[in-house]
Amino acid sequence: MAARAAGLHTYSPSLTLLLPFFHRQTGLGTSFFCFNRLSSTARLSSTAKLSAAAVRSQAKRGFSFKEDEVASPADLHFEAPLKIVEYPDPILRAKNKRIDMFDENLKKLVDVMFDLMYKTDGIGLSAPQVGINVQLMVFNPVGEPGEGEEIVLVNPRVNKYSKKMVLFNEGCLSFPRIHADVERPESVKIDARDINGARFTVNLSGLPARVFQHEFDHLQGILFFDRMTEEVLDSIRGDLQALENKYEDKTGLLSPERIETRKRKNVAVGFGKS
Ligand SMILES: [Zn+2]
């Protein structure tokens, strides 16, 4: 997820407790996300009702623990420097494998992802966005090295979404210079493994919940425009087409998806349990 050039957007700090082991670095157990660069102009929208169909469609795209394939060392192999994979590269829609090796290679990958995230002014980054189809995300809502908290989540799952929905202007490193409103639950209860493989559960709300959900979608091959209303989508349609054209020029391949031929209501929305 990308921060806007004008500074980190919207959000009123209603932070829930973050557990000490949630932090990448040790010794930071008492510090919390820093919100002092944020303004509190988040707009609350009406509570959304999840239809059974929406939840089912999400479940189809989502993962169940049992079905997930485990990543092999080859799946996790990478060579620095990594580059951001941009829409409409099919890597962003590919299935992401579960990680069960918490070794030095994984720690190196996390370091490289944080470096790239900061360099590109991001506040969150998922592994598929650097071409590695595994269930890993990193984020730091402050977006500055040495500030805020660096969060690493491996094989995350959502246990619970709040009924309260919030509209927020999102960016995405895989969609350079595109920003648009996306509605998501205000808070989530998740479980995941940390960089050492330890399982934990945590409640997130506000900006951390927002960044988490954006990156969690990446791990399921869902992109932020999949969740935009048709009206909002219309405002960025030309930008998406420009990226599709850029991909075709660069690769000599046809764009694997086109916003123009996307069927209305054909894309998964709703927030089912994973
Ligand atoms: Zn993104």
mmCIF file with all atom_site columns, N, CA and C in Angstrom, residues 134-167:
data_model
loop_
_atom_site.group_PDB
_atom_site.id
_atom_site.type_symbol
_atom_site.label_atom_id
_atom_site.label_alt_id
_atom_site.label_comp_id
_atom_site.label_asym_id
_atom_site.label_entity_id
_atom_site.label_seq_id
_atom_site.pdbx_PDB_ins_code
_atom_site.Cartn_x
_atom_site.Cartn_y
_atom_site.Cartn_z
_atom_site.occupancy
_atom_site.B_iso_or_equiv
_atom_site.pdbx_formal_charge
_atom_site.auth_seq_id
_atom_site.auth_comp_id
_atom_site.auth_asym_id
_atom_site.auth_atom_id
_atom_site.pdbx_PDB_model_num
ATOM 1   N N  . VAL A 1 134 ? 4.094   -16.027 -2.049 1.00 0.00 ? 134 VAL A N  1
ATOM 2   C CA . VAL A 1 134 ? 3.964   -16.654 -0.727 1.00 0.00 ? 134 VAL A CA 1
ATOM 3   C C  . VAL A 1 134 ? 3.174   -15.725 0.187  1.00 0.00 ? 134 VAL A C  1
ATOM 4   N N  . GLN A 1 135 ? 2.675   -16.294 1.294  1.00 0.00 ? 135 GLN A N  1
ATOM 5   C CA . GLN A 1 135 ? 1.808   -15.543 2.205  1.00 0.00 ? 135 GLN A CA 1
ATOM 6   C C  . GLN A 1 135 ? 2.624   -14.782 3.246  1.00 0.00 ? 135 GLN A C  1
ATOM 7   N N  . LEU A 1 136 ? 3.130   -13.660 2.805  1.00 0.00 ? 136 LEU A N  1
ATOM 8   C CA . LEU A 1 136 ? 3.978   -12.815 3.636  1.00 0.00 ? 136 LEU A CA 1
ATOM 9   C C  . LEU A 1 136 ? 3.670   -11.355 3.341  1.00 0.00 ? 136 LEU A C  1
ATOM 10  N N  . MET A 1 137 ? 3.559   -10.564 4.394  1.00 0.00 ? 137 MET A N  1
ATOM 11  C CA . MET A 1 137 ? 3.411   -9.113  4.205  1.00 0.00 ? 137 MET A CA 1
ATOM 12  C C  . MET A 1 137 ? 4.246   -8.377  5.239  1.00 0.00 ? 137 MET A C  1
ATOM 13  N N  . VAL A 1 138 ? 4.678   -7.190  4.876  1.00 0.00 ? 138 VAL A N  1
ATOM 14  C CA . VAL A 1 138 ? 5.357   -6.314  5.830  1.00 0.00 ? 138 VAL A CA 1
ATOM 15  C C  . VAL A 1 138 ? 4.636   -4.973  5.796  1.00 0.00 ? 138 VAL A C  1
ATOM 16  N N  . PHE A 1 139 ? 4.592   -4.293  6.929  1.00 0.00 ? 139 PHE A N  1
ATOM 17  C CA . PHE A 1 139 ? 4.097   -2.925  6.892  1.00 0.00 ? 139 PHE A CA 1
ATOM 18  C C  . PHE A 1 139 ? 4.585   -2.103  8.077  1.00 0.00 ? 139 PHE A C  1
ATOM 19  N N  . ASN A 1 140 ? 4.559   -0.823  7.849  1.00 0.00 ? 140 ASN A N  1
ATOM 20  C CA . ASN A 1 140 ? 4.863   0.168   8.871  1.00 0.00 ? 140 ASN A CA 1
ATOM 21  C C  . ASN A 1 140 ? 4.001   1.385   8.547  1.00 0.00 ? 140 ASN A C  1
ATOM 22  N N  . PRO A 1 141 ? 2.916   1.582   9.301  1.00 0.00 ? 141 PRO A N  1
ATOM 23  C CA . PRO A 1 141 ? 1.982   2.654   8.966  1.00 0.00 ? 141 PRO A CA 1
ATOM 24  C C  . PRO A 1 141 ? 2.607   4.048   8.954  1.00 0.00 ? 141 PRO A C  1
ATOM 25  N N  . VAL A 1 142 ? 3.754   4.221   9.571  1.00 0.00 ? 142 VAL A N  1
ATOM 26  C CA . VAL A 1 142 ? 4.422   5.523   9.534  1.00 0.00 ? 142 VAL A CA 1
ATOM 27  C C  . VAL A 1 142 ? 5.223   5.675   8.232  1.00 0.00 ? 142 VAL A C  1
ATOM 28  N N  . GLY A 1 143 ? 5.692   4.584   7.694  1.00 0.00 ? 143 GLY A N  1
ATOM 29  C CA . GLY A 1 143 ? 6.349   4.619   6.391  1.00 0.00 ? 143 GLY A CA 1
ATOM 30  C C  . GLY A 1 143 ? 7.750   5.183   6.390  1.00 0.00 ? 143 GLY A C  1
ATOM 31  N N  . GLU A 1 144 ? 8.364   5.275   7.548  1.00 0.00 ? 144 GLU A N  1
ATOM 32  C CA . GLU A 1 144 ? 9.732   5.803   7.628  1.00 0.00 ? 144 GLU A CA 1
ATOM 33  C C  . GLU A 1 144 ? 10.596  4.823   8.417  1.00 0.00 ? 144 GLU A C  1
ATOM 34  N N  . PRO A 1 145 ? 11.776  4.492   7.889  1.00 0.00 ? 145 PRO A N  1
ATOM 35  C CA . PRO A 1 145 ? 12.648  3.601   8.658  1.00 0.00 ? 145 PRO A CA 1
ATOM 36  C C  . PRO A 1 145 ? 13.040  4.251   9.980  1.00 0.00 ? 145 PRO A C  1
ATOM 37  N N  . GLY A 1 146 ? 13.028  3.474   11.036 1.00 0.00 ? 146 GLY A N  1
ATOM 38  C CA . GLY A 1 146 ? 13.394  4.025   12.342 1.00 0.00 ? 146 GLY A CA 1
ATOM 39  C C  . GLY A 1 146 ? 12.243  4.692   13.066 1.00 0.00 ? 146 GLY A C  1
ATOM 40  N N  . GLU A 1 147 ? 11.103  4.826   12.406 1.00 0.00 ? 147 GLU A N  1
ATOM 41  C CA . GLU A 1 147 ? 9.921   5.390   13.063 1.00 0.00 ? 147 GLU A CA 1
ATOM 42  C C  . GLU A 1 147 ? 8.801   4.363   13.029 1.00 0.00 ? 147 GLU A C  1
ATOM 43  N N  . GLY A 1 148 ? 7.862   4.514   13.945 1.00 0.00 ? 148 GLY A N  1
ATOM 44  C CA . GLY A 1 148 ? 6.737   3.584   13.967 1.00 0.00 ? 148 GLY A CA 1
ATOM 45  C C  . GLY A 1 148 ? 7.188   2.171   14.264 1.00 0.00 ? 148 GLY A C  1
ATOM 46  N N  . GLU A 1 149 ? 6.402   1.220   13.824 1.00 0.00 ? 149 GLU A N  1
ATOM 47  C CA . GLU A 1 149 ? 6.723   -0.182  14.073 1.00 0.00 ? 149 GLU A CA 1
ATOM 48  C C  . GLU A 1 149 ? 6.771   -0.935  12.763 1.00 0.00 ? 149 GLU A C  1
ATOM 49  N N  . GLU A 1 150 ? 7.707   -1.841  12.679 1.00 0.00 ? 150 GLU A N  1
ATOM 50  C CA . GLU A 1 150 ? 7.775   -2.703  11.499 1.00 0.00 ? 150 GLU A CA 1
ATOM 51  C C  . GLU A 1 150 ? 7.071   -4.021  11.809 1.00 0.00 ? 150 GLU A C  1
ATOM 52  N N  . ILE A 1 151 ? 6.050   -4.283  11.046 1.00 0.00 ? 151 ILE A N  1
ATOM 53  C CA . ILE A 1 151 ? 5.219   -5.460  11.288 1.00 0.00 ? 151 ILE A CA 1
ATOM 54  C C  . ILE A 1 151 ? 5.459   -6.493  10.186 1.00 0.00 ? 151 ILE A C  1
ATOM 55  N N  . VAL A 1 152 ? 5.662   -7.733  10.586 1.00 0.00 ? 152 VAL A N  1
ATOM 56  C CA . VAL A 1 152 ? 5.815   -8.837  9.634  1.00 0.00 ? 152 VAL A CA 1
ATOM 57  C C  . VAL A 1 152 ? 4.735   -9.862  9.946  1.00 0.00 ? 152 VAL A C  1
ATOM 58  N N  . LEU A 1 153 ? 3.961   -10.213 8.961  1.00 0.00 ? 153 LEU A N  1
ATOM 59  C CA . LEU A 1 153 ? 2.928   -11.226 9.159  1.00 0.00 ? 153 LEU A CA 1
ATOM 60  C C  . LEU A 1 153 ? 3.110   -12.347 8.145  1.00 0.00 ? 153 LEU A C  1
ATOM 61  N N  . VAL A 1 154 ? 3.178   -13.562 8.660  1.00 0.00 ? 154 VAL A N  1
ATOM 62  C CA . VAL A 1 154 ? 3.336   -14.740 7.812  1.00 0.00 ? 154 VAL A CA 1
ATOM 63  C C  . VAL A 1 154 ? 2.064   -15.582 7.938  1.00 0.00 ? 154 VAL A C  1
ATOM 64  N N  . ASN A 1 155 ? 1.557   -16.052 6.826  1.00 0.00 ? 155 ASN A N  1
ATOM 65  C CA . ASN A 1 155 ? 0.334   -16.877 6.772  1.00 0.00 ? 155 ASN A CA 1
ATOM 66  C C  . ASN A 1 155 ? -0.819  -16.269 7.576  1.00 0.00 ? 155 ASN A C  1
ATOM 67  N N  . PRO A 1 156 ? -1.110  -14.987 7.405  1.00 0.00 ? 156 PRO A N  1
ATOM 68  C CA . PRO A 1 156 ? -2.168  -14.373 8.216  1.00 0.00 ? 156 PRO A CA 1
ATOM 69  C C  . PRO A 1 156 ? -3.555  -14.892 7.848  1.00 0.00 ? 156 PRO A C  1
ATOM 70  N N  . ARG A 1 157 ? -4.430  -14.873 8.841  1.00 0.00 ? 157 ARG A N  1
ATOM 71  C CA . ARG A 1 157 ? -5.841  -15.226 8.648  1.00 0.00 ? 157 ARG A CA 1
ATOM 72  C C  . ARG A 1 157 ? -6.688  -14.185 9.375  1.00 0.00 ? 157 ARG A C  1
ATOM 73  N N  . VAL A 1 158 ? -7.880  -13.959 8.873  1.00 0.00 ? 158 VAL A N  1
ATOM 74  C CA . VAL A 1 158 ? -8.793  -13.051 9.573  1.00 0.00 ? 158 VAL A CA 1
ATOM 75  C C  . VAL A 1 158 ? -9.835  -13.871 10.306 1.00 0.00 ? 158 VAL A C  1
ATOM 76  N N  . ASN A 1 159 ? -9.990  -13.612 11.578 1.00 0.00 ? 159 ASN A N  1
ATOM 77  C CA . ASN A 1 159 ? -11.004 -14.318 12.368 1.00 0.00 ? 159 ASN A CA 1
ATOM 78  C C  . ASN A 1 159 ? -12.304 -13.537 12.449 1.00 0.00 ? 159 ASN A C  1
ATOM 79  N N  . LYS A 1 160 ? -12.191 -12.223 12.397 1.00 0.00 ? 160 LYS A N  1
ATOM 80  C CA . LYS A 1 160 ? -13.369 -11.400 12.628 1.00 0.00 ? 160 LYS A CA 1
ATOM 81  C C  . LYS A 1 160 ? -13.200 -10.026 11.996 1.00 0.00 ? 160 LYS A C  1
ATOM 82  N N  . TYR A 1 161 ? -14.264 -9.564  11.360 1.00 0.00 ? 161 TYR A N  1
ATOM 83  C CA . TYR A 1 161 ? -14.289 -8.192  10.832 1.00 0.00 ? 161 TYR A CA 1
ATOM 84  C C  . TYR A 1 161 ? -15.305 -7.386  11.622 1.00 0.00 ? 161 TYR A C  1
ATOM 85  N N  . SER A 1 162 ? -15.042 -6.108  11.823 1.00 0.00 ? 162 SER A N  1
ATOM 86  C CA . SER A 1 162 ? -16.037 -5.251  12.471 1.00 0.00 ? 162 SER A CA 1
ATOM 87  C C  . SER A 1 162 ? -17.177 -4.994  11.502 1.00 0.00 ? 162 SER A C  1
ATOM 88  N N  . LYS A 1 163 ? -18.356 -4.713  12.051 1.00 0.00 ? 163 LYS A N  1
ATOM 89  C CA . LYS A 1 163 ? -19.480 -4.335  11.185 1.00 0.00 ? 163 LYS A CA 1
ATOM 90  C C  . LYS A 1 163 ? -19.297 -2.920  10.679 1.00 0.00 ? 163 LYS A C  1
ATOM 91  N N  . LYS A 1 164 ? -18.636 -2.122  11.487 1.00 0.00 ? 164 LYS A N  1
ATOM 92  C CA . LYS A 1 164 ? -18.429 -0.721  11.093 1.00 0.00 ? 164 LYS A CA 1
ATOM 93  C C  . LYS A 1 164 ? -17.502 -0.653  9.883  1.00 0.00 ? 164 LYS A C  1
ATOM 94  N N  . MET A 1 165 ? -17.939 0.049   8.852  1.00 0.00 ? 165 MET A N  1
ATOM 95  C CA . MET A 1 165 ? -17.144 0.185   7.641  1.00 0.00 ? 165 MET A CA 1
ATOM 96  C C  . MET A 1 165 ? -16.595 1.611   7.548  1.00 0.00 ? 165 MET A C  1
ATOM 97  N N  . VAL A 1 166 ? -15.437 1.746   6.928  1.00 0.00 ? 166 VAL A N  1
ATOM 98  C CA . VAL A 1 166 ? -14.805 3.055   6.790  1.00 0.00 ? 166 VAL A CA 1
ATOM 99  C C  . VAL A 1 166 ? -14.355 3.237   5.347  1.00 0.00 ? 166 VAL A C  1
ATOM 100 N N  . LEU A 1 167 ? -14.538 4.449   4.862  1.00 0.00 ? 167 LEU A N  1
ATOM 101 C CA . LEU A 1 167 ? -14.055 4.807   3.535  1.00 0.00 ? 167 LEU A CA 1
ATOM 102 C C  . LEU A 1 167 ? -12.689 5.455   3.685  1.00 0.00 ? 167 LEU A C  1
#
